[in-house]
Amino acid sequence: MQYTSTRNNKIRVSAAQAIAQGISEEGGLFVPCELPVFDLNKINSMIEMDYINRAKTVLKEFLTDFSEAELDYCVNGAYAKEKFSSEKIAPTVNVNKNENILELWHGPTCAFKDMALQLLPYLMTVSAKKTADGKTIVILVATSGDTGKAALEGFKNVENTKILVFYPVDGVSPMQKLQMTTQDGDNVAVCAIRGNFDDAQSAVKSIFTNDDIKAELAKKNMMFSSANSINWGRLVPQIVYYFSAYCDLVEQGRIECGDEINVVVPTGNFGNILAAYYAKRMGLPIKKLVCASNSNNVLTDFINSGEYDKNRSFFTTTSPSMDILISSNLERLLYHVSGENAELVNELMASLSMDGKYKVSAELRDSIKALFSGGFADENGVFETIKQQFNDFGYLCDTHTAVAVKVYSDYVKSTGDDIPTVIDSTASPYKFSKSVLSAVNSDFSDINDEFETVEKLNEVTGADVPEPLKALKNKEVRFSDVCSKENMSEMVFSLLNI
């Protein structure tokens, strides 16, 4: 398996090089030159497997330069049962008729990012030994909340790595902020920025491709890589859980192997739903990919119109991990759907950089609409959905999952397409306890202490509080730095002591 760049498809690198490097030299994203094909016999063979073996079955097709022993080391380490609160790792739970929730938040940071970021440090370590000549890898992360903590937890004290995380100072939940600023580890650092996630992400991409900064790192035998979903090593583990969810539905008797399902994903950066697209391309019987946005509905508008325009109001919402107007992984989809047209991708990305927008042809728009449906939920819709899911079905979901459930409901009403559906649940409701509690019972909306809110939500709903979040109550804050988006490169040097 070889990988190329969305902006230069003459490039050919191994999986290890793509993972260690993170992003192509000219700023493009690494993608596989071809996708493996899983027929129904292969999918059927995965049904009786546990999550670890399902993961190995999928990943070995993409990581062909990893030995069997290396792959075993990575996967067994990432998905060790003691790290997850569910024996199934990522269980699929039926809530109502054909509505099935894929719970991706049973890992150590209670968010779906654990599914990839528990594995990425292992992949990175093996890849670096193959390609990086003993360099210290500096993981540079922009986060809208969940990626930061999951990356910090995954990379803490990993040999020959350092990890620096930047988050918008007013753009994460109190629990997300506490998770990051109290992080353990000798090789970790965290800094807030005055700005939003897009500001942080744009600055990180600029730092990645700055030759002067890279040269300074090289003098210290260091190199950059990424834990954001621009890194292929972040994206490929996410393909696994779509195959796993499908196998779960067959195992539960909700579908027969070969039946089509729909998949609904709450997303801002387009990585999670792109993984489902790859699964569909590989042969998983997915009929429609439903892209669910919050009030920052740039993706909804793009899917429906073919025009991507980030020049719009930015909303700080109760689903902050989706408060994004520049969806990085959409670049990968454009590359694939356009027939691997790297020249077109360069033009579109240059237009986005210069003008904040681009428009694809009617033919390309129609190709995307054939695969995807786009919808969004505003704040009222999110709160009403959380309350309804709990009152009607006894299921407590977080704000991001509520976005997906609301968009799914709207999709079924408008299309009548109510075949068995997998809806991604991306975070524990206790990561956004104030919003969830206010939705379930507005009488308690004036509680401001984070852990008092957690206790009241537990009292009102009976839903278990995850142990990793309980443990934060008395943890000491280690990181309190704040910088401007213009000074992020200087802060990188400061945090690295160079």
mmCIF file with all atom_site columns, N, CA, C and O in Angstrom, residues 408-442:
data_model
loop_
_atom_site.group_PDB
_atom_site.id
_atom_site.type_symbol
_atom_site.label_atom_id
_atom_site.label_alt_id
_atom_site.label_comp_id
_atom_site.label_asym_id
_atom_site.label_entity_id
_atom_site.label_seq_id
_atom_site.pdbx_PDB_ins_code
_atom_site.Cartn_x
_atom_site.Cartn_y
_atom_site.Cartn_z
_atom_site.occupancy
_atom_site.B_iso_or_equiv
_atom_site.pdbx_formal_charge
_atom_site.auth_seq_id
_atom_site.auth_comp_id
_atom_site.auth_asym_id
_atom_site.auth_atom_id
_atom_site.pdbx_PDB_model_num
ATOM 1   N N  . TYR A 1 408 ? -30.736 13.241 11.833 1.00 0.00 ? 408 TYR A N  1
ATOM 2   C CA . TYR A 1 408 ? -31.264 11.946 11.380 1.00 0.00 ? 408 TYR A CA 1
ATOM 3   C C  . TYR A 1 408 ? -32.787 11.993 11.323 1.00 0.00 ? 408 TYR A C  1
ATOM 4   O O  . TYR A 1 408 ? -33.400 11.557 10.327 1.00 0.00 ? 408 TYR A O  1
ATOM 5   N N  . SER A 1 409 ? -33.415 12.529 12.363 1.00 0.00 ? 409 SER A N  1
ATOM 6   C CA . SER A 1 409 ? -34.880 12.618 12.398 1.00 0.00 ? 409 SER A CA 1
ATOM 7   C C  . SER A 1 409 ? -35.393 13.456 11.234 1.00 0.00 ? 409 SER A C  1
ATOM 8   O O  . SER A 1 409 ? -36.359 13.074 10.553 1.00 0.00 ? 409 SER A O  1
ATOM 9   N N  . ASP A 1 410 ? -34.728 14.582 10.974 1.00 0.00 ? 410 ASP A N  1
ATOM 10  C CA . ASP A 1 410 ? -35.131 15.441 9.856  1.00 0.00 ? 410 ASP A CA 1
ATOM 11  C C  . ASP A 1 410 ? -34.942 14.722 8.519  1.00 0.00 ? 410 ASP A C  1
ATOM 12  O O  . ASP A 1 410 ? -35.770 14.858 7.596  1.00 0.00 ? 410 ASP A O  1
ATOM 13  N N  . TYR A 1 411 ? -33.856 13.970 8.404  1.00 0.00 ? 411 TYR A N  1
ATOM 14  C CA . TYR A 1 411 ? -33.567 13.234 7.166  1.00 0.00 ? 411 TYR A CA 1
ATOM 15  C C  . TYR A 1 411 ? -34.669 12.208 6.884  1.00 0.00 ? 411 TYR A C  1
ATOM 16  O O  . TYR A 1 411 ? -35.165 12.111 5.755  1.00 0.00 ? 411 TYR A O  1
ATOM 17  N N  . VAL A 1 412 ? -35.064 11.453 7.902  1.00 0.00 ? 412 VAL A N  1
ATOM 18  C CA . VAL A 1 412 ? -36.111 10.443 7.724  1.00 0.00 ? 412 VAL A CA 1
ATOM 19  C C  . VAL A 1 412 ? -37.432 11.096 7.338  1.00 0.00 ? 412 VAL A C  1
ATOM 20  O O  . VAL A 1 412 ? -38.152 10.625 6.443  1.00 0.00 ? 412 VAL A O  1
ATOM 21  N N  . LYS A 1 413 ? -37.764 12.221 7.986  1.00 0.00 ? 413 LYS A N  1
ATOM 22  C CA . LYS A 1 413 ? -39.025 12.916 7.675  1.00 0.00 ? 413 LYS A CA 1
ATOM 23  C C  . LYS A 1 413 ? -39.042 13.417 6.233  1.00 0.00 ? 413 LYS A C  1
ATOM 24  O O  . LYS A 1 413 ? -40.084 13.383 5.569  1.00 0.00 ? 413 LYS A O  1
ATOM 25  N N  . SER A 1 414 ? -37.901 13.877 5.758  1.00 0.00 ? 414 SER A N  1
ATOM 26  C CA . SER A 1 414 ? -37.871 14.472 4.413  1.00 0.00 ? 414 SER A CA 1
ATOM 27  C C  . SER A 1 414 ? -37.725 13.436 3.305  1.00 0.00 ? 414 SER A C  1
ATOM 28  O O  . SER A 1 414 ? -38.125 13.690 2.160  1.00 0.00 ? 414 SER A O  1
ATOM 29  N N  . THR A 1 415 ? -37.171 12.262 3.623  1.00 0.00 ? 415 THR A N  1
ATOM 30  C CA . THR A 1 415 ? -36.891 11.265 2.578  1.00 0.00 ? 415 THR A CA 1
ATOM 31  C C  . THR A 1 415 ? -37.687 9.979  2.728  1.00 0.00 ? 415 THR A C  1
ATOM 32  O O  . THR A 1 415 ? -37.835 9.233  1.752  1.00 0.00 ? 415 THR A O  1
ATOM 33  N N  . GLY A 1 416 ? -38.156 9.682  3.929  1.00 0.00 ? 416 GLY A N  1
ATOM 34  C CA . GLY A 1 416 ? -38.793 8.395  4.186  1.00 0.00 ? 416 GLY A CA 1
ATOM 35  C C  . GLY A 1 416 ? -37.810 7.243  4.260  1.00 0.00 ? 416 GLY A C  1
ATOM 36  O O  . GLY A 1 416 ? -38.201 6.075  4.379  1.00 0.00 ? 416 GLY A O  1
ATOM 37  N N  . ASP A 1 417 ? -36.533 7.545  4.217  1.00 0.00 ? 417 ASP A N  1
ATOM 38  C CA . ASP A 1 417 ? -35.479 6.523  4.205  1.00 0.00 ? 417 ASP A CA 1
ATOM 39  C C  . ASP A 1 417 ? -35.140 6.123  5.645  1.00 0.00 ? 417 ASP A C  1
ATOM 40  O O  . ASP A 1 417 ? -34.230 6.671  6.250  1.00 0.00 ? 417 ASP A O  1
ATOM 41  N N  . ASP A 1 418 ? -35.883 5.136  6.170  1.00 0.00 ? 418 ASP A N  1
ATOM 42  C CA . ASP A 1 418 ? -35.708 4.762  7.572  1.00 0.00 ? 418 ASP A CA 1
ATOM 43  C C  . ASP A 1 418 ? -35.147 3.355  7.735  1.00 0.00 ? 418 ASP A C  1
ATOM 44  O O  . ASP A 1 418 ? -35.522 2.623  8.661  1.00 0.00 ? 418 ASP A O  1
ATOM 45  N N  . ILE A 1 419 ? -34.231 2.983  6.844  1.00 0.00 ? 419 ILE A N  1
ATOM 46  C CA . ILE A 1 419 ? -33.569 1.678  6.989  1.00 0.00 ? 419 ILE A CA 1
ATOM 47  C C  . ILE A 1 419 ? -32.707 1.698  8.248  1.00 0.00 ? 419 ILE A C  1
ATOM 48  O O  . ILE A 1 419 ? -32.440 2.755  8.818  1.00 0.00 ? 419 ILE A O  1
ATOM 49  N N  . PRO A 1 420 ? -32.270 0.531  8.743  1.00 0.00 ? 420 PRO A N  1
ATOM 50  C CA . PRO A 1 420 ? -31.399 0.515  9.935  1.00 0.00 ? 420 PRO A CA 1
ATOM 51  C C  . PRO A 1 420 ? -30.234 1.487  9.785  1.00 0.00 ? 420 PRO A C  1
ATOM 52  O O  . PRO A 1 420 ? -29.576 1.533  8.732  1.00 0.00 ? 420 PRO A O  1
ATOM 53  N N  . THR A 1 421 ? -30.016 2.259  10.836 1.00 0.00 ? 421 THR A N  1
ATOM 54  C CA . THR A 1 421 ? -29.064 3.376  10.775 1.00 0.00 ? 421 THR A CA 1
ATOM 55  C C  . THR A 1 421 ? -28.145 3.364  11.982 1.00 0.00 ? 421 THR A C  1
ATOM 56  O O  . THR A 1 421 ? -28.573 3.084  13.102 1.00 0.00 ? 421 THR A O  1
ATOM 57  N N  . VAL A 1 422 ? -26.873 3.671  11.747 1.00 0.00 ? 422 VAL A N  1
ATOM 58  C CA . VAL A 1 422 ? -25.889 3.851  12.807 1.00 0.00 ? 422 VAL A CA 1
ATOM 59  C C  . VAL A 1 422 ? -25.660 5.340  12.992 1.00 0.00 ? 422 VAL A C  1
ATOM 60  O O  . VAL A 1 422 ? -25.344 6.048  12.027 1.00 0.00 ? 422 VAL A O  1
ATOM 61  N N  . ILE A 1 423 ? -25.840 5.816  14.228 1.00 0.00 ? 423 ILE A N  1
ATOM 62  C CA . ILE A 1 423 ? -25.609 7.219  14.567 1.00 0.00 ? 423 ILE A CA 1
ATOM 63  C C  . ILE A 1 423 ? -24.419 7.285  15.514 1.00 0.00 ? 423 ILE A C  1
ATOM 64  O O  . ILE A 1 423 ? -24.429 6.676  16.579 1.00 0.00 ? 423 ILE A O  1
ATOM 65  N N  . ASP A 1 424 ? -23.401 8.024  15.125 1.00 0.00 ? 424 ASP A N  1
ATOM 66  C CA . ASP A 1 424 ? -22.207 8.140  15.969 1.00 0.00 ? 424 ASP A CA 1
ATOM 67  C C  . ASP A 1 424 ? -22.514 8.954  17.222 1.00 0.00 ? 424 ASP A C  1
ATOM 68  O O  . ASP A 1 424 ? -23.021 10.081 17.133 1.00 0.00 ? 424 ASP A O  1
ATOM 69  N N  . SER A 1 425 ? -22.172 8.384  18.376 1.00 0.00 ? 425 SER A N  1
ATOM 70  C CA . SER A 1 425 ? -22.202 9.137  19.634 1.00 0.00 ? 425 SER A CA 1
ATOM 71  C C  . SER A 1 425 ? -20.757 9.410  20.018 1.00 0.00 ? 425 SER A C  1
ATOM 72  O O  . SER A 1 425 ? -19.979 8.487  20.283 1.00 0.00 ? 425 SER A O  1
ATOM 73  N N  . THR A 1 426 ? -20.387 10.692 20.034 1.00 0.00 ? 426 THR A N  1
ATOM 74  C CA . THR A 1 426 ? -18.972 11.042 20.053 1.00 0.00 ? 426 THR A CA 1
ATOM 75  C C  . THR A 1 426 ? -18.416 11.429 21.410 1.00 0.00 ? 426 THR A C  1
ATOM 76  O O  . THR A 1 426 ? -17.205 11.593 21.552 1.00 0.00 ? 426 THR A O  1
ATOM 77  N N  . ALA A 1 427 ? -19.265 11.608 22.425 1.00 0.00 ? 427 ALA A N  1
ATOM 78  C CA . ALA A 1 427 ? -18.749 12.002 23.739 1.00 0.00 ? 427 ALA A CA 1
ATOM 79  C C  . ALA A 1 427 ? -19.725 11.614 24.839 1.00 0.00 ? 427 ALA A C  1
ATOM 80  O O  . ALA A 1 427 ? -20.938 11.535 24.618 1.00 0.00 ? 427 ALA A O  1
ATOM 81  N N  . SER A 1 428 ? -19.179 11.393 26.019 1.00 0.00 ? 428 SER A N  1
ATOM 82  C CA . SER A 1 428 ? -20.012 11.168 27.197 1.00 0.00 ? 428 SER A CA 1
ATOM 83  C C  . SER A 1 428 ? -20.807 12.431 27.502 1.00 0.00 ? 428 SER A C  1
ATOM 84  O O  . SER A 1 428 ? -20.273 13.545 27.414 1.00 0.00 ? 428 SER A O  1
ATOM 85  N N  . PRO A 1 429 ? -22.076 12.295 27.906 1.00 0.00 ? 429 PRO A N  1
ATOM 86  C CA . PRO A 1 429 ? -22.858 13.496 28.263 1.00 0.00 ? 429 PRO A CA 1
ATOM 87  C C  . PRO A 1 429 ? -22.239 14.270 29.423 1.00 0.00 ? 429 PRO A C  1
ATOM 88  O O  . PRO A 1 429 ? -22.476 15.480 29.561 1.00 0.00 ? 429 PRO A O  1
ATOM 89  N N  . TYR A 1 430 ? -21.403 13.618 30.227 1.00 0.00 ? 430 TYR A N  1
ATOM 90  C CA . TYR A 1 430 ? -20.797 14.298 31.377 1.00 0.00 ? 430 TYR A CA 1
ATOM 91  C C  . TYR A 1 430 ? -19.657 15.234 30.980 1.00 0.00 ? 430 TYR A C  1
ATOM 92  O O  . TYR A 1 430 ? -19.190 16.020 31.795 1.00 0.00 ? 430 TYR A O  1
ATOM 93  N N  . LYS A 1 431 ? -19.222 15.199 29.724 1.00 0.00 ? 431 LYS A N  1
ATOM 94  C CA . LYS A 1 431 ? -18.232 16.176 29.272 1.00 0.00 ? 431 LYS A CA 1
ATOM 95  C C  . LYS A 1 431 ? -18.886 17.531 29.011 1.00 0.00 ? 431 LYS A C  1
ATOM 96  O O  . LYS A 1 431 ? -18.202 18.545 28.901 1.00 0.00 ? 431 LYS A O  1
ATOM 97  N N  . PHE A 1 432 ? -20.218 17.524 28.920 1.00 0.00 ? 432 PHE A N  1
ATOM 98  C CA . PHE A 1 432 ? -20.973 18.746 28.660 1.00 0.00 ? 432 PHE A CA 1
ATOM 99  C C  . PHE A 1 432 ? -22.167 18.777 29.622 1.00 0.00 ? 432 PHE A C  1
ATOM 100 O O  . PHE A 1 432 ? -23.310 18.983 29.222 1.00 0.00 ? 432 PHE A O  1
ATOM 101 N N  . SER A 1 433 ? -21.848 18.566 30.890 1.00 0.00 ? 433 SER A N  1
ATOM 102 C CA . SER A 1 433 ? -22.892 18.297 31.886 1.00 0.00 ? 433 SER A CA 1
ATOM 103 C C  . SER A 1 433 ? -23.863 19.459 32.072 1.00 0.00 ? 433 SER A C  1
ATOM 104 O O  . SER A 1 433 ? -25.058 19.240 32.253 1.00 0.00 ? 433 SER A O  1
ATOM 105 N N  . LYS A 1 434 ? -23.379 20.691 32.045 1.00 0.00 ? 434 LYS A N  1
ATOM 106 C CA . LYS A 1 434 ? -24.283 21.834 32.259 1.00 0.00 ? 434 LYS A CA 1
ATOM 107 C C  . LYS A 1 434 ? -25.328 21.909 31.148 1.00 0.00 ? 434 LYS A C  1
ATOM 108 O O  . LYS A 1 434 ? -26.524 22.097 31.421 1.00 0.00 ? 434 LYS A O  1
ATOM 109 N N  . SER A 1 435 ? -24.890 21.763 29.900 1.00 0.00 ? 435 SER A N  1
ATOM 110 C CA . SER A 1 435 ? -25.831 21.818 28.782 1.00 0.00 ? 435 SER A CA 1
ATOM 111 C C  . SER A 1 435 ? -26.815 20.656 28.830 1.00 0.00 ? 435 SER A C  1
ATOM 112 O O  . SER A 1 435 ? -28.019 20.833 28.611 1.00 0.00 ? 435 SER A O  1
ATOM 113 N N  . VAL A 1 436 ? -26.311 19.462 29.114 1.00 0.00 ? 436 VAL A N  1
ATOM 114 C CA . VAL A 1 436 ? -27.171 18.278 29.133 1.00 0.00 ? 436 VAL A CA 1
ATOM 115 C C  . VAL A 1 436 ? -28.170 18.361 30.286 1.00 0.00 ? 436 VAL A C  1
ATOM 116 O O  . VAL A 1 436 ? -29.363 18.070 30.120 1.00 0.00 ? 436 VAL A O  1
ATOM 117 N N  . LEU A 1 437 ? -27.704 18.775 31.467 1.00 0.00 ? 437 LEU A N  1
ATOM 118 C CA . LEU A 1 437 ? -28.597 18.909 32.615 1.00 0.00 ? 437 LEU A CA 1
ATOM 119 C C  . LEU A 1 437 ? -29.676 19.959 32.341 1.00 0.00 ? 437 LEU A C  1
ATOM 120 O O  . LEU A 1 437 ? -30.860 19.742 32.657 1.00 0.00 ? 437 LEU A O  1
ATOM 121 N N  . SER A 1 438 ? -29.289 21.093 31.758 1.00 0.00 ? 438 SER A N  1
ATOM 122 C CA . SER A 1 438 ? -30.259 22.144 31.444 1.00 0.00 ? 438 SER A CA 1
ATOM 123 C C  . SER A 1 438 ? -31.319 21.652 30.466 1.00 0.00 ? 438 SER A C  1
ATOM 124 O O  . SER A 1 438 ? -32.489 22.046 30.547 1.00 0.00 ? 438 SER A O  1
ATOM 125 N N  . ALA A 1 439 ? -30.890 20.792 29.529 1.00 0.00 ? 439 ALA A N  1
ATOM 126 C CA . ALA A 1 439 ? -31.838 20.253 28.551 1.00 0.00 ? 439 ALA A CA 1
ATOM 127 C C  . ALA A 1 439 ? -32.809 19.278 29.196 1.00 0.00 ? 439 ALA A C  1
ATOM 128 O O  . ALA A 1 439 ? -34.014 19.302 28.922 1.00 0.00 ? 439 ALA A O  1
ATOM 129 N N  . VAL A 1 440 ? -32.303 18.428 30.076 1.00 0.00 ? 440 VAL A N  1
ATOM 130 C CA . VAL A 1 440 ? -33.144 17.417 30.721 1.00 0.00 ? 440 VAL A CA 1
ATOM 131 C C  . VAL A 1 440 ? -34.093 18.055 31.736 1.00 0.00 ? 440 VAL A C  1
ATOM 132 O O  . VAL A 1 440 ? -35.262 17.696 31.842 1.00 0.00 ? 440 VAL A O  1
ATOM 133 N N  . ASN A 1 441 ? -33.583 19.038 32.492 1.00 0.00 ? 441 ASN A N  1
ATOM 134 C CA . ASN A 1 441 ? -34.398 19.692 33.517 1.00 0.00 ? 441 ASN A CA 1
ATOM 135 C C  . ASN A 1 441 ? -33.912 21.127 33.695 1.00 0.00 ? 441 ASN A C  1
ATOM 136 O O  . ASN A 1 441 ? -32.885 21.371 34.336 1.00 0.00 ? 441 ASN A O  1
ATOM 137 N N  . SER A 1 442 ? -34.654 22.063 33.163 1.00 0.00 ? 442 SER A N  1
ATOM 138 C CA . SER A 1 442 ? -34.228 23.471 33.179 1.00 0.00 ? 442 SER A CA 1
ATOM 139 C C  . SER A 1 442 ? -34.215 24.074 34.584 1.00 0.00 ? 442 SER A C  1
ATOM 140 O O  . SER A 1 442 ? -33.653 25.153 34.783 1.00 0.00 ? 442 SER A O  1
#
